[in-house]
Amino acid sequence: EIEILTGIRIGNEDDIKKASLLLLDKGVKTVIAKAGGKGAYIVERNKFVHIPAPEVKVVDTTAAGDSFNAGFAFSLSQNKDPEDCVKFANMVASLAVTAKGAQEAMPDMKQVQDFINKTL
């Protein structure tokens, strides 16, 4: 999505910084840039943090973005800070890509908690 919003082709971390700064210059307070299996980045005016995703055996990436967004939104609704939201979202998305399908791959809270406990 960041490529569409900024017109900057993302190929590396510097591109993520450049595109994020463009969005920050337009008034966005915090940019969350997803990087697939590499995790995600949190970018603010004086902050650039990479939060890696756990390594998993990928079966199907169909639900990866949606599951990340759902995990992030859930954490945000629990008043978590952006770093904790991204960490949780990474876990949800990483778990989702280990199963085939979209809706079928979406984990429930118990599955996510078990995965977090096993991974950490």
mmCIF file of C-alpha atoms in Angstrom, residues 30-33 40-44 47-52 71-73 75-76 79-91:
data_model
loop_
_atom_site.group_PDB
_atom_site.id
_atom_site.type_symbol
_atom_site.label_atom_id
_atom_site.label_comp_id
_atom_site.label_asym_id
_atom_site.label_seq_id
_atom_site.Cartn_x
_atom_site.Cartn_y
_atom_site.Cartn_z
ATOM 1 C CA THR A 30 2.819 7.079 12.426
ATOM 2 C CA VAL A 31 3.523 4.828 9.443
ATOM 3 C CA ILE A 32 3.330 1.060 9.746
ATOM 4 C CA ALA A 33 5.075 -0.462 6.732
ATOM 5 C CA ALA A 40 7.139 -4.613 9.666
ATOM 6 C CA TYR A 41 8.498 -1.138 10.322
ATOM 7 C CA ILE A 42 7.206 1.633 12.547
ATOM 8 C CA VAL A 43 8.171 5.071 11.317
ATOM 9 C CA GLU A 44 7.564 8.363 13.073
ATOM 10 C CA LYS A 47 11.741 6.891 15.072
ATOM 11 C CA PHE A 48 12.512 4.041 12.689
ATOM 12 C CA VAL A 49 11.993 0.597 14.190
ATOM 13 C CA HIS A 50 12.082 -2.769 12.447
ATOM 14 C CA ILE A 51 10.114 -5.520 14.148
ATOM 15 C CA PRO A 52 10.968 -8.867 12.564
ATOM 16 C CA GLY A 71 -4.035 -8.286 14.821
ATOM 17 C CA PHE A 72 -2.887 -4.679 14.718
ATOM 18 C CA ALA A 73 -6.432 -3.317 15.055
ATOM 19 C CA SER A 75 -4.044 -4.601 19.818
ATOM 20 C CA LEU A 76 -4.745 -0.950 19.137
ATOM 21 C CA ASN A 79 -4.653 0.589 24.028
ATOM 22 C CA LYS A 80 -1.302 -1.030 23.239
ATOM 23 C CA ASP A 81 1.546 1.107 21.903
ATOM 24 C CA PRO A 82 2.453 0.803 18.198
ATOM 25 C CA GLU A 83 5.423 -1.518 18.842
ATOM 26 C CA ASP A 84 3.308 -3.977 20.817
ATOM 27 C CA CYS A 85 0.596 -3.754 18.155
ATOM 28 C CA VAL A 86 3.074 -4.635 15.408
ATOM 29 C CA LYS A 87 4.583 -7.467 17.450
ATOM 30 C CA PHE A 88 1.140 -8.982 17.978
ATOM 31 C CA ALA A 89 0.139 -8.391 14.348
ATOM 32 C CA ASN A 90 3.325 -10.115 13.165
ATOM 33 C CA MET A 91 2.422 -13.137 15.279
#
